[in-house]
Coordinates of C-alpha atoms and ligand atoms in Angstrom, one line a residue:
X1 CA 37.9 -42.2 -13.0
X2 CA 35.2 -39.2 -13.9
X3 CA 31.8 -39.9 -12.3
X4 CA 29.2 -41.0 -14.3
X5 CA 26.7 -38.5 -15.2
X6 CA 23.3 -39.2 -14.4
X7 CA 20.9 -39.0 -17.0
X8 CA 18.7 -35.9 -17.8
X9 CA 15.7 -36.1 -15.8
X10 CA 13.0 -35.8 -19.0
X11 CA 10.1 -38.2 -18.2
X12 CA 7.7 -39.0 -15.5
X13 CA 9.1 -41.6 -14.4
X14 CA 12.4 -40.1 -13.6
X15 CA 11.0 -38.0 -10.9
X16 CA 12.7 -39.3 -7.1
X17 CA 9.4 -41.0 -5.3
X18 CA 7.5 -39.2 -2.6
X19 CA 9.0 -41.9 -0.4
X20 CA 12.5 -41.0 -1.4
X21 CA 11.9 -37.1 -0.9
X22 CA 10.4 -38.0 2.6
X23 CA 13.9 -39.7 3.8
X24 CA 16.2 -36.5 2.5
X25 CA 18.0 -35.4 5.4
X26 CA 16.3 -31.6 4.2
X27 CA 13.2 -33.0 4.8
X28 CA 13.7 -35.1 8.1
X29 CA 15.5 -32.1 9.4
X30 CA 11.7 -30.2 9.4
X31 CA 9.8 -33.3 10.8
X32 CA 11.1 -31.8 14.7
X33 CA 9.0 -28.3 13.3
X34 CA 6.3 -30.0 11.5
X35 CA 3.9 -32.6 11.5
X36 CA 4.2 -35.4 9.0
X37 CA 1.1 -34.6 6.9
X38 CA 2.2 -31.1 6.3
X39 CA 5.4 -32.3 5.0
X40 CA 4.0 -34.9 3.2
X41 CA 1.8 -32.2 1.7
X42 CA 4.2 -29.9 0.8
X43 CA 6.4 -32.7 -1.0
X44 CA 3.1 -33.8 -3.0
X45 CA 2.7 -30.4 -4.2
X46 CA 6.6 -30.0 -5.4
X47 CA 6.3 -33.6 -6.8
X48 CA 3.3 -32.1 -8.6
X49 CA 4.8 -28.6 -10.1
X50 CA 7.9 -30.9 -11.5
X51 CA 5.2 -33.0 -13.1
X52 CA 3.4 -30.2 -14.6
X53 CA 7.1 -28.8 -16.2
X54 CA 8.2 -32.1 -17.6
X55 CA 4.5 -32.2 -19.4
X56 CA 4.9 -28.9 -20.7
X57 CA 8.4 -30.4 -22.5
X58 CA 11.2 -28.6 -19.7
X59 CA 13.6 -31.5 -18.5
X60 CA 16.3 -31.1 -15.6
X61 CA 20.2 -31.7 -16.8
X62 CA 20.6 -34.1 -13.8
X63 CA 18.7 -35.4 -11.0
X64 CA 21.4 -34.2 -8.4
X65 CA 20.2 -30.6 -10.4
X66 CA 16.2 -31.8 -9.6
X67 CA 17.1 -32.9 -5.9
X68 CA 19.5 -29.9 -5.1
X69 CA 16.1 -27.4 -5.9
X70 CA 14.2 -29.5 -3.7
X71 CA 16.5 -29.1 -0.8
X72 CA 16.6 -25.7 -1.4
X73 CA 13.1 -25.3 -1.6
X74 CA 11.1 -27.6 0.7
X75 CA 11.3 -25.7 3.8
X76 CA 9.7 -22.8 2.5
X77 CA 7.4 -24.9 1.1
X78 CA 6.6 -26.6 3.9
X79 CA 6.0 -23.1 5.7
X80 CA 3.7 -22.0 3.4
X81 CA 1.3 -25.1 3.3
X82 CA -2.2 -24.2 4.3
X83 CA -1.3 -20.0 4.2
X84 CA -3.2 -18.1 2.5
X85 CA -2.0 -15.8 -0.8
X86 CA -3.6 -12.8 0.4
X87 CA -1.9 -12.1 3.9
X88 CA -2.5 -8.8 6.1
X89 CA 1.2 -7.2 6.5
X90 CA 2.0 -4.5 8.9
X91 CA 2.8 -1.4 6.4
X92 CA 5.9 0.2 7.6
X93 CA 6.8 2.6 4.5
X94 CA 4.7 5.8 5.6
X95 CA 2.7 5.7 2.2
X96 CA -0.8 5.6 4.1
X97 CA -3.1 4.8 0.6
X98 CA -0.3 2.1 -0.4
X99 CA -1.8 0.4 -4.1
X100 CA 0.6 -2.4 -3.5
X101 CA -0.7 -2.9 -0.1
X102 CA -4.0 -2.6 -0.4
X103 CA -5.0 1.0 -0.1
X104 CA -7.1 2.3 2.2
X105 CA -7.3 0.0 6.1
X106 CA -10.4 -0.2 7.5
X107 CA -12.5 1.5 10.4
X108 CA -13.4 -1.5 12.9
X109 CA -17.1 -0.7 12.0
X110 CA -16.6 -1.2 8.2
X111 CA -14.9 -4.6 9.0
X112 CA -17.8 -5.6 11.7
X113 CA -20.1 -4.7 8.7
X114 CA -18.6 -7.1 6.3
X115 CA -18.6 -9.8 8.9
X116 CA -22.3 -9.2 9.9
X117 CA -23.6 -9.0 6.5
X118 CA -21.0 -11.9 5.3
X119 CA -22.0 -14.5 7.3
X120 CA -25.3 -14.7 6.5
X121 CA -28.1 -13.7 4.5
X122 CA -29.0 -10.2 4.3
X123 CA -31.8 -7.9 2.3
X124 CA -29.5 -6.7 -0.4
X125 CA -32.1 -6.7 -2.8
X126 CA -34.6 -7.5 -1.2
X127 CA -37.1 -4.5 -0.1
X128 CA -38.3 -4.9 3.6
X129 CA -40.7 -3.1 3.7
X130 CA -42.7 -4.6 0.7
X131 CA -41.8 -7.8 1.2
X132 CA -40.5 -8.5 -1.5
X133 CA -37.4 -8.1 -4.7
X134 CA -36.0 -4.4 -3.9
X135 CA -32.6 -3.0 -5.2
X136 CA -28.9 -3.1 -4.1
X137 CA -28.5 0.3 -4.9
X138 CA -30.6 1.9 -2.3
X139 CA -28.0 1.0 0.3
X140 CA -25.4 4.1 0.5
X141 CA -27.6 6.5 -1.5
X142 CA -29.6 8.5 0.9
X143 CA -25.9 8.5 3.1
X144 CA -24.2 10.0 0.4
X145 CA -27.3 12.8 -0.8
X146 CA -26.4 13.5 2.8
X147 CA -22.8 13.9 3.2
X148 CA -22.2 15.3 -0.8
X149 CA -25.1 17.4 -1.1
X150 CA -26.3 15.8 -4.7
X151 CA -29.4 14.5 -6.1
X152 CA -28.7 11.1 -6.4
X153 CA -25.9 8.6 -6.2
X154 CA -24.8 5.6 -7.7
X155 CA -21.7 3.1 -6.5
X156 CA -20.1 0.6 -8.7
X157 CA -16.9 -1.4 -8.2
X158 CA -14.3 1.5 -8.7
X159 CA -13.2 4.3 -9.8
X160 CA -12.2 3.0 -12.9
X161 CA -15.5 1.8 -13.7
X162 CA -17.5 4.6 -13.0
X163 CA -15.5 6.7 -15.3
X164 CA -16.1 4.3 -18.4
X165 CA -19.3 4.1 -17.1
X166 CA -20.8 7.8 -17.4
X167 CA -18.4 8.4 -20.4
X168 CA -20.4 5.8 -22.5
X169 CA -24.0 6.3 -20.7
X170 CA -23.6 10.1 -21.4
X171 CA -21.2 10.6 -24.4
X172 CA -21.0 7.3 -26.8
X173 CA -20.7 8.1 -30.1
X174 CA -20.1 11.8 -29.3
X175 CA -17.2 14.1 -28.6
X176 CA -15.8 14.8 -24.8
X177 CA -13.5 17.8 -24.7
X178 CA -10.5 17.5 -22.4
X179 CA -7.7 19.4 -21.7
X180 CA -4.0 17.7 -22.5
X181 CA -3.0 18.9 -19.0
X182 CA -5.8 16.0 -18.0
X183 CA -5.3 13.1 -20.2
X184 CA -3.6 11.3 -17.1
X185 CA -2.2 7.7 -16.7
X186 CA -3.0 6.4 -12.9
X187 CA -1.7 3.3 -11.9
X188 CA -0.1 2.1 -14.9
X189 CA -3.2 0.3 -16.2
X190 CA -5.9 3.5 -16.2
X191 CA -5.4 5.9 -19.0
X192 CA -7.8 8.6 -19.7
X193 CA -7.7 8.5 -23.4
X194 CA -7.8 4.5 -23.3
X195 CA -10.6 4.6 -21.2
X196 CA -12.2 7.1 -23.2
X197 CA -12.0 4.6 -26.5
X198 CA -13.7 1.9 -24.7
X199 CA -16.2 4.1 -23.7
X200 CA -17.2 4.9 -27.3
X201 CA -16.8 8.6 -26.9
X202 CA -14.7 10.4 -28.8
X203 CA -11.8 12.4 -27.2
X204 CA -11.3 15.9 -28.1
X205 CA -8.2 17.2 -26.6
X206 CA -7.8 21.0 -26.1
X207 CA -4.5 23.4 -24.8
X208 CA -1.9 22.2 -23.8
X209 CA 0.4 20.2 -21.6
X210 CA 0.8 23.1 -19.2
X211 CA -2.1 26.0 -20.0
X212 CA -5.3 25.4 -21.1
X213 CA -7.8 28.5 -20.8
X214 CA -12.0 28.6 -21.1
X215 CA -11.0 29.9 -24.7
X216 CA -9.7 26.9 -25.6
X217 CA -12.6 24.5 -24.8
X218 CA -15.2 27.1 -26.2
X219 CA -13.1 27.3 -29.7
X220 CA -13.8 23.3 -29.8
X221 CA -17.4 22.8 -28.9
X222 CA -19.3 22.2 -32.1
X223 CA -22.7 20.2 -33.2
X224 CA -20.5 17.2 -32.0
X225 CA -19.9 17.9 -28.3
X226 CA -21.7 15.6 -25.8
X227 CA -19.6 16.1 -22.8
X228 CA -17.0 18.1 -21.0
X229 CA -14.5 16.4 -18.8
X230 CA -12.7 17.8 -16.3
X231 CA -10.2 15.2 -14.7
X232 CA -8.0 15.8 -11.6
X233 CA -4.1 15.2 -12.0
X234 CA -4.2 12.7 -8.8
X235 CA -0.6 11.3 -9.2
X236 CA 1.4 14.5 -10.5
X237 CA 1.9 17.9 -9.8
X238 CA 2.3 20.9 -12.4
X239 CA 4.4 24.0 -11.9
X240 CA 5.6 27.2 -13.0
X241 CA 4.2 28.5 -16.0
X242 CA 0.6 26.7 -15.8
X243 CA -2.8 27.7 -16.6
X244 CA -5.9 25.7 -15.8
X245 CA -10.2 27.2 -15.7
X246 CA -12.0 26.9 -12.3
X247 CA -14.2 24.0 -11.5
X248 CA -16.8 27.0 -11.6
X249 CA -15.6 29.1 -14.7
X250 CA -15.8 25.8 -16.8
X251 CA -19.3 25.1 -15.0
X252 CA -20.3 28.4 -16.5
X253 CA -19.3 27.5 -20.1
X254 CA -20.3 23.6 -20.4
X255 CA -23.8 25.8 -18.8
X256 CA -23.7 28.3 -20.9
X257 CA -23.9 26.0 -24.2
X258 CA -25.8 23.8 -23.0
X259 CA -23.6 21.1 -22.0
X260 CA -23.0 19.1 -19.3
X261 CA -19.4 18.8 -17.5
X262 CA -18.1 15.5 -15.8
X263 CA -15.4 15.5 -12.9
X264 CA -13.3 12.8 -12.1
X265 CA -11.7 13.5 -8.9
X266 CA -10.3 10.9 -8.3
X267 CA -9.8 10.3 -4.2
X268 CA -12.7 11.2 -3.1
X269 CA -11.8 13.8 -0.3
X270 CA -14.7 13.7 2.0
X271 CA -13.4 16.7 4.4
X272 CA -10.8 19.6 3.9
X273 CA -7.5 17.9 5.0
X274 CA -5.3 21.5 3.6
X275 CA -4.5 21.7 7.8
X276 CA -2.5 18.3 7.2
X277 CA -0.8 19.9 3.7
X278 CA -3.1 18.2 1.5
X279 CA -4.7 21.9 0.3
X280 CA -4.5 20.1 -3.5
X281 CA -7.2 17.2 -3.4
X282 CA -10.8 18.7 -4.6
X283 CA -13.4 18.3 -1.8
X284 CA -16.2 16.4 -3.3
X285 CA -18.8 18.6 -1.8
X286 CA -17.9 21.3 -3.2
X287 CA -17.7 20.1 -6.4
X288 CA -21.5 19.8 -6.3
X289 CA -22.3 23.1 -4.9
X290 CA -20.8 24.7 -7.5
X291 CA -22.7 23.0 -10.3
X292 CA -20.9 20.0 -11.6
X293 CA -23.4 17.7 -13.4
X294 CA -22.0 14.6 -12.7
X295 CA -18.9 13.6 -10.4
X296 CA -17.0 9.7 -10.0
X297 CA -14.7 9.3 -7.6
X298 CA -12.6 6.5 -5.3
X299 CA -14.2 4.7 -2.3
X300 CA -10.9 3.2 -1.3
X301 CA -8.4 6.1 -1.8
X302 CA -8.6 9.5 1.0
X303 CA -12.4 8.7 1.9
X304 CA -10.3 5.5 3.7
X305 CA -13.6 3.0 2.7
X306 CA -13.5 0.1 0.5
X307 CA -12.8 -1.0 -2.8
X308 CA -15.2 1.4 -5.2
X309 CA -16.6 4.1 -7.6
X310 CA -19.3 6.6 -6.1
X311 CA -21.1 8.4 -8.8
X312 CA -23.0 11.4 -7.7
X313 CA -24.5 14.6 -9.5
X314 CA -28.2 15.2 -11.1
X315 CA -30.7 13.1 -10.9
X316 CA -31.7 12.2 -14.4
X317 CA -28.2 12.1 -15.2
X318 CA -27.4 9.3 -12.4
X319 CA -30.7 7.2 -13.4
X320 CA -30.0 7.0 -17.1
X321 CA -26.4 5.9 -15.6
X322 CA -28.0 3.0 -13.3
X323 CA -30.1 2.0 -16.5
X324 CA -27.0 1.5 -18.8
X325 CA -26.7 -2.3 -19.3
X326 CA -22.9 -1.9 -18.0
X327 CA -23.7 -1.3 -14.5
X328 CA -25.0 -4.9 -14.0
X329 CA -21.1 -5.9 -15.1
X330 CA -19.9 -3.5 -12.7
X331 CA -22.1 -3.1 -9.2
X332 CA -20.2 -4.1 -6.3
X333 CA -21.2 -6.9 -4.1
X334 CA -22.3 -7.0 -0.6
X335 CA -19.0 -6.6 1.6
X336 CA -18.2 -3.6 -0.8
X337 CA -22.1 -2.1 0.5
X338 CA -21.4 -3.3 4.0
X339 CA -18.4 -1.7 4.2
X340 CA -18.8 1.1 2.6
X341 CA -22.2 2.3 4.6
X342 CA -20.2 1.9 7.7
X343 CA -17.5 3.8 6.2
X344 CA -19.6 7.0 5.3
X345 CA -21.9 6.7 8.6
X346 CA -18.4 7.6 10.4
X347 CA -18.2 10.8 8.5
X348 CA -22.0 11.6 8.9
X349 CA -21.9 11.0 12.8
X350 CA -18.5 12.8 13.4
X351 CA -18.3 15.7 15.6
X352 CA -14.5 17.2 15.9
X353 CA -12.4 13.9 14.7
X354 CA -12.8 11.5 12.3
X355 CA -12.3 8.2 13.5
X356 CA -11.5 6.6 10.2
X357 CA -7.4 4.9 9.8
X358 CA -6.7 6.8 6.6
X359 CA -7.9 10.3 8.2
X360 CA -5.9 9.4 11.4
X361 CA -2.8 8.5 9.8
X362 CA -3.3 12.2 8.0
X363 CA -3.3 14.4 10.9
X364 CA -0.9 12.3 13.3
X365 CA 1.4 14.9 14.3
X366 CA 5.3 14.3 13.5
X367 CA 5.7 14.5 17.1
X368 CA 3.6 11.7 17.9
X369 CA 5.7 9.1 15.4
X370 CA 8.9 10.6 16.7
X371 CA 8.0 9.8 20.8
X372 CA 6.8 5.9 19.1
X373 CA 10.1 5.8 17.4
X374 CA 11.9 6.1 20.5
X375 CA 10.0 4.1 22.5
X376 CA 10.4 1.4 19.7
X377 CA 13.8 1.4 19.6
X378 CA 14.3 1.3 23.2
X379 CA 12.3 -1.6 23.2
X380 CA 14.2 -3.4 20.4
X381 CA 17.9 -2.7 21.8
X382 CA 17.2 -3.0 25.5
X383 CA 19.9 -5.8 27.0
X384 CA 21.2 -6.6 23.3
X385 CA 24.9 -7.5 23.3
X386 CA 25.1 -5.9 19.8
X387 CA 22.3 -3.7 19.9
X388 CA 21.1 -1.9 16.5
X389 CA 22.8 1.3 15.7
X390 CA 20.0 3.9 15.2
X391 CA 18.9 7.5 14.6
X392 CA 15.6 9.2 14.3
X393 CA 15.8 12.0 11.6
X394 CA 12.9 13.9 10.1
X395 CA 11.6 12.8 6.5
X396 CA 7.7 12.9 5.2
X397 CA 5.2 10.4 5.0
X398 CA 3.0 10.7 1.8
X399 CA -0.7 9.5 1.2
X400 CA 0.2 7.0 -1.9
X401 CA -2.4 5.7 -4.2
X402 CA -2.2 8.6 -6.7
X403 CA -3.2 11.4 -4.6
X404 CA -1.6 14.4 -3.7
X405 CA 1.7 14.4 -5.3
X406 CA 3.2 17.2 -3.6
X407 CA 1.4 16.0 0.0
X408 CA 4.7 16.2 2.3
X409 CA 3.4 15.2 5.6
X410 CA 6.1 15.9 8.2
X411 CA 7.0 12.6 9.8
X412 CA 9.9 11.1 11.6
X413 CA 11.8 7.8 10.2
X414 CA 13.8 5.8 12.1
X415 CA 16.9 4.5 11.0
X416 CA 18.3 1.2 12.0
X417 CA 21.6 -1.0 10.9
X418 CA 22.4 -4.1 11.9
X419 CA 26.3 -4.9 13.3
X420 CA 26.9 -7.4 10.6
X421 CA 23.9 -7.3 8.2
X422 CA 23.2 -5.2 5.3
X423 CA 20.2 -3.2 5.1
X424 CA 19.0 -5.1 2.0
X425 CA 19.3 -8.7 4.3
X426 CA 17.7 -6.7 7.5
X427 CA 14.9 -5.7 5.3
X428 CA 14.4 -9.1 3.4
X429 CA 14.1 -10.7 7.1
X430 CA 11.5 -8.3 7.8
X431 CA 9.4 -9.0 5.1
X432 CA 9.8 -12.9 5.8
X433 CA 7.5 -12.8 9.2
X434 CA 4.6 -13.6 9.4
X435 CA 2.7 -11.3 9.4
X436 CA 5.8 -9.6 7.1
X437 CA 6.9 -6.2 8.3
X438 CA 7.2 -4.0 5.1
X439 CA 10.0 -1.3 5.2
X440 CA 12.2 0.7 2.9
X441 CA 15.9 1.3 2.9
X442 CA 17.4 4.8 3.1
X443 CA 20.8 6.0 2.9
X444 CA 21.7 2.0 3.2
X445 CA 20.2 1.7 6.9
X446 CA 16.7 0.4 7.3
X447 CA 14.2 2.6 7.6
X448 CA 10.6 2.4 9.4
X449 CA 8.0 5.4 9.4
X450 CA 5.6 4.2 12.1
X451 CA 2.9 6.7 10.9
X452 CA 1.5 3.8 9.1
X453 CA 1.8 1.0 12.0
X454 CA -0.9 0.4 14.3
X455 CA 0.6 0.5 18.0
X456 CA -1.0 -3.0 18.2
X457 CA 2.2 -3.5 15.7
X458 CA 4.2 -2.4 17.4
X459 CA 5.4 -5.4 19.7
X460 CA 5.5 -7.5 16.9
X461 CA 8.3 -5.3 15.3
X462 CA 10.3 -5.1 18.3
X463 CA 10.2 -8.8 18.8
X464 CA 11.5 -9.7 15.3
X465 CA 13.9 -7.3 15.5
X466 CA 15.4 -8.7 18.3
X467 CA 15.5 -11.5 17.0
X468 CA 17.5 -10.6 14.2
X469 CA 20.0 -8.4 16.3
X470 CA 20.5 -11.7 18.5
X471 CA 21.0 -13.5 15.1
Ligands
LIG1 C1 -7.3 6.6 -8.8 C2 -8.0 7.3 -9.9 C3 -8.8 6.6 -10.8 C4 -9.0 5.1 -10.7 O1 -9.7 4.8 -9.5 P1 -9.8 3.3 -9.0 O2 -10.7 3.4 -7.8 O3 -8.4 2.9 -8.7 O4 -10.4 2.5 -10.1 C5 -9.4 7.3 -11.8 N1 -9.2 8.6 -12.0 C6 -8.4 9.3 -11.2 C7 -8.2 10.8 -11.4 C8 -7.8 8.7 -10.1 O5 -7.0 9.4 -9.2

């Protein structure tokens, strides 16, 4: 005789008790791991998500269907109780600015910053010295006059923001002329000419994909012009048969009509890293010196800070910026100050090497990943019955997060594979840790570029993956 099919599990009611879920053997099996609250927990929440589905209308076929999800999924479950969704994860790829993983790390001083100023109360706003109400903006200014050489300075929350916010204080309503080699897209979400529409100014774009001369901006400024944008191409590189005005030439023309020229630079290159093949990325500094009226760049990209936007340029140019009713929607908060003083007090105070994890991971040299390589993977296969087949072959590291396109920094990868696991299994174990190790996979072997690992990493790696050689 055919079984009798259960019935559809559509309603409330048909959803197994919290008391049945806590005898299934799937669950008893993780009481020896875990205590019974955190189970108990775990099972409320999953009781609690079915709820939630059969009130939006979805129903289950069966309730063998309904229980065989819940064995499949309460373990994991249970894992994850009380973690948090924002975890630190050791970055094995080599992409030192990674967007997915945060971008820049921190110096130790940044983070002591946030932790000093985040525990308690602080004078933010609040003017010492008077005694009374002051004004968050004061906080990095005088650091970056210092370190960029410019009037004044302003920081918001990114880079983002600081673009739509000069393009509307300085050009709402008017036309900005841009060359169509610039009108880039960074990050899938921030697109020049987008960015320009919200801003209110109106984009005029001159040349062409690949070559766009002075003549071509001059044959466009008319009673309309406000502003003339000059953006850097970050995440992609142009060659052959390209054309593009100096930073000064274009100076002297916005100048020479009375105009004023904006630069978005994007990274926010702090120091000339062209030693460590990154000759492309536009030193702020020099930006300034050579006239530029007003300049927005990254605070969390190659100047290895936090989360942020620095304007800098002239004077009354910045002030008529900080006045613009959008900069109250888009100042940073404390941490983002904290962090980002002790950020740019490392550059201010450094003699010979920048003690900064972004700058670091620049100018490691190959050599230096190659020696941890080894002594990783000596670590990882010593006494193994199986022990991981490996090789160390040269490959680059890049800096990620839209910069330098063309950046190859010579690096060393190692190569591991596993005896009886694929690469796409050794690297989904890796990521399952806690903290998870994030690799990549090349030529079907798993592949680690320690340029980006702390050595205070590195014992955790070799412990998981002995663990996973031993199975
Ligand atoms: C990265 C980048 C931005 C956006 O900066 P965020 O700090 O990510 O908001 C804008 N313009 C350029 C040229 C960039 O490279």
């Amino acid at each position: 005789m055919k079984p009798k099919a259960s019935p559809s599990v559509s309603r409330l009611r048909d959803i197994p008790s919290i008391d049945a879920l806590m005898r299934r053997s799937s669950t008893t099996a993780l009481l020896d791991r875990f205590d019974r609250a955190t189970v108990l927990e775990a099972i409320r929440s999953w009781a609690g998500s079915i709820r939630i589905e059969i009130n939006n209308g979805r129903s289950f076929q069966t309730k063998e269907d309904l229980l065989k999800k819940f064995d499949e999924g309460i373990a994991s479950a249970v894992a994850g109780v009380g973690r948090a969704s924002l975890r630190s994860v050791i970055n094995a790829t080599g992409v030192i600015i990674h967007t997915n993983l945060g971008r820049a790390p921190l110096a130790e001083e940044a983070v002591e910053a946030i932790l000093r100023v985040g525990r308690g109360y602080s004078n933010l706003e609040y003017d010492l010295v008077k005694g009374g109400r002051g004004i968050r903006h004061v906080h990095c200014e005088a650091l970056l006059r210092e370190l960029l050489g410019c009037e004044a300075a302003v920081v918001v929350n990114n880079n983002a923001a600081a673009v739509l916010l000069v393009l509307n204080t300085l050009a709402d309503g008017g036309e900005v002329i841009i060359s169509r080699g610039e009108l880039v897209e960074i990050g899938g979400s921030f697109r020049i000419p987008e960015i320009m529409a919200k801003s209110g100014a109106i984009l005029r774009e001159v040349g062409t994909t690949n070559r766009t001369r002075c003549a071509d901006y001059e044959a466009a400024i008319d009673g309309k012009t406000r502003l003339i944008l000059r953006v850097h191409q970050s995440n992609f590189k142009m060659s052959g048969f390209t054309e593009r005005p100096s930073v000064e030439d274009l100076i002297a023309l916005a100048h020479g009509h009375g105009l004023q020229i904006f630069e978005d630079l994007g990274s926010g290159c702090l120091v000339d890293l062209a030693p460590w093949g990154l000759a492309e990325e536009p030193i702020v500094s020099k930006s300034i010196v050579a006239g530029i009226d007003v300049c927005a760049f990254s605070g969390d990209k190659l100047l290895g800070g936090p989360q942020a936007g620095i304007i800098a340029g002239r004077r009354e140019l910045v002030e008529a910026i900080r006045r613009n009713p959008w900069m109250r929607v888009v100042r940073p908060d404390k941490l983002g100050f904290a962090a980002l003083e002790a950020t740019l007090r490392i550059y201010r105070h450094h003699r010979q090497e920048i003690d900064l994890p972004v700058i670091q991971m620049v100018s490691l040299p190959a050599e230096e990943v190659r020696a941890r390589a080894r002594s990783l993977v000596r670590r990882v296969n010593k006494g193994l019955a199986l022990p991981f087949d490996w090789s160390i072959v040269p490959g680059y590291s890049t800096t990620g997060g839209g910069t330098a396109p063309d950046s190859r920094i010579p690096t060393y990868v190692l190569h591991l594979s596993h005896s009886s696991l694929s690469a796409m299994e050794c690297e989904r174990a890796a990521r399952s840790h806690e903290p998870p190790i994030i690799t990549r996979i090349e030529d079907n072997r798993l592949a680690l570029d320690l340029r980006t690992v702390k050595q205070s990493e590195e014992a955790f790696i070799v412990s998981c993956l002995r663990g996973l050689a031993a199975g």
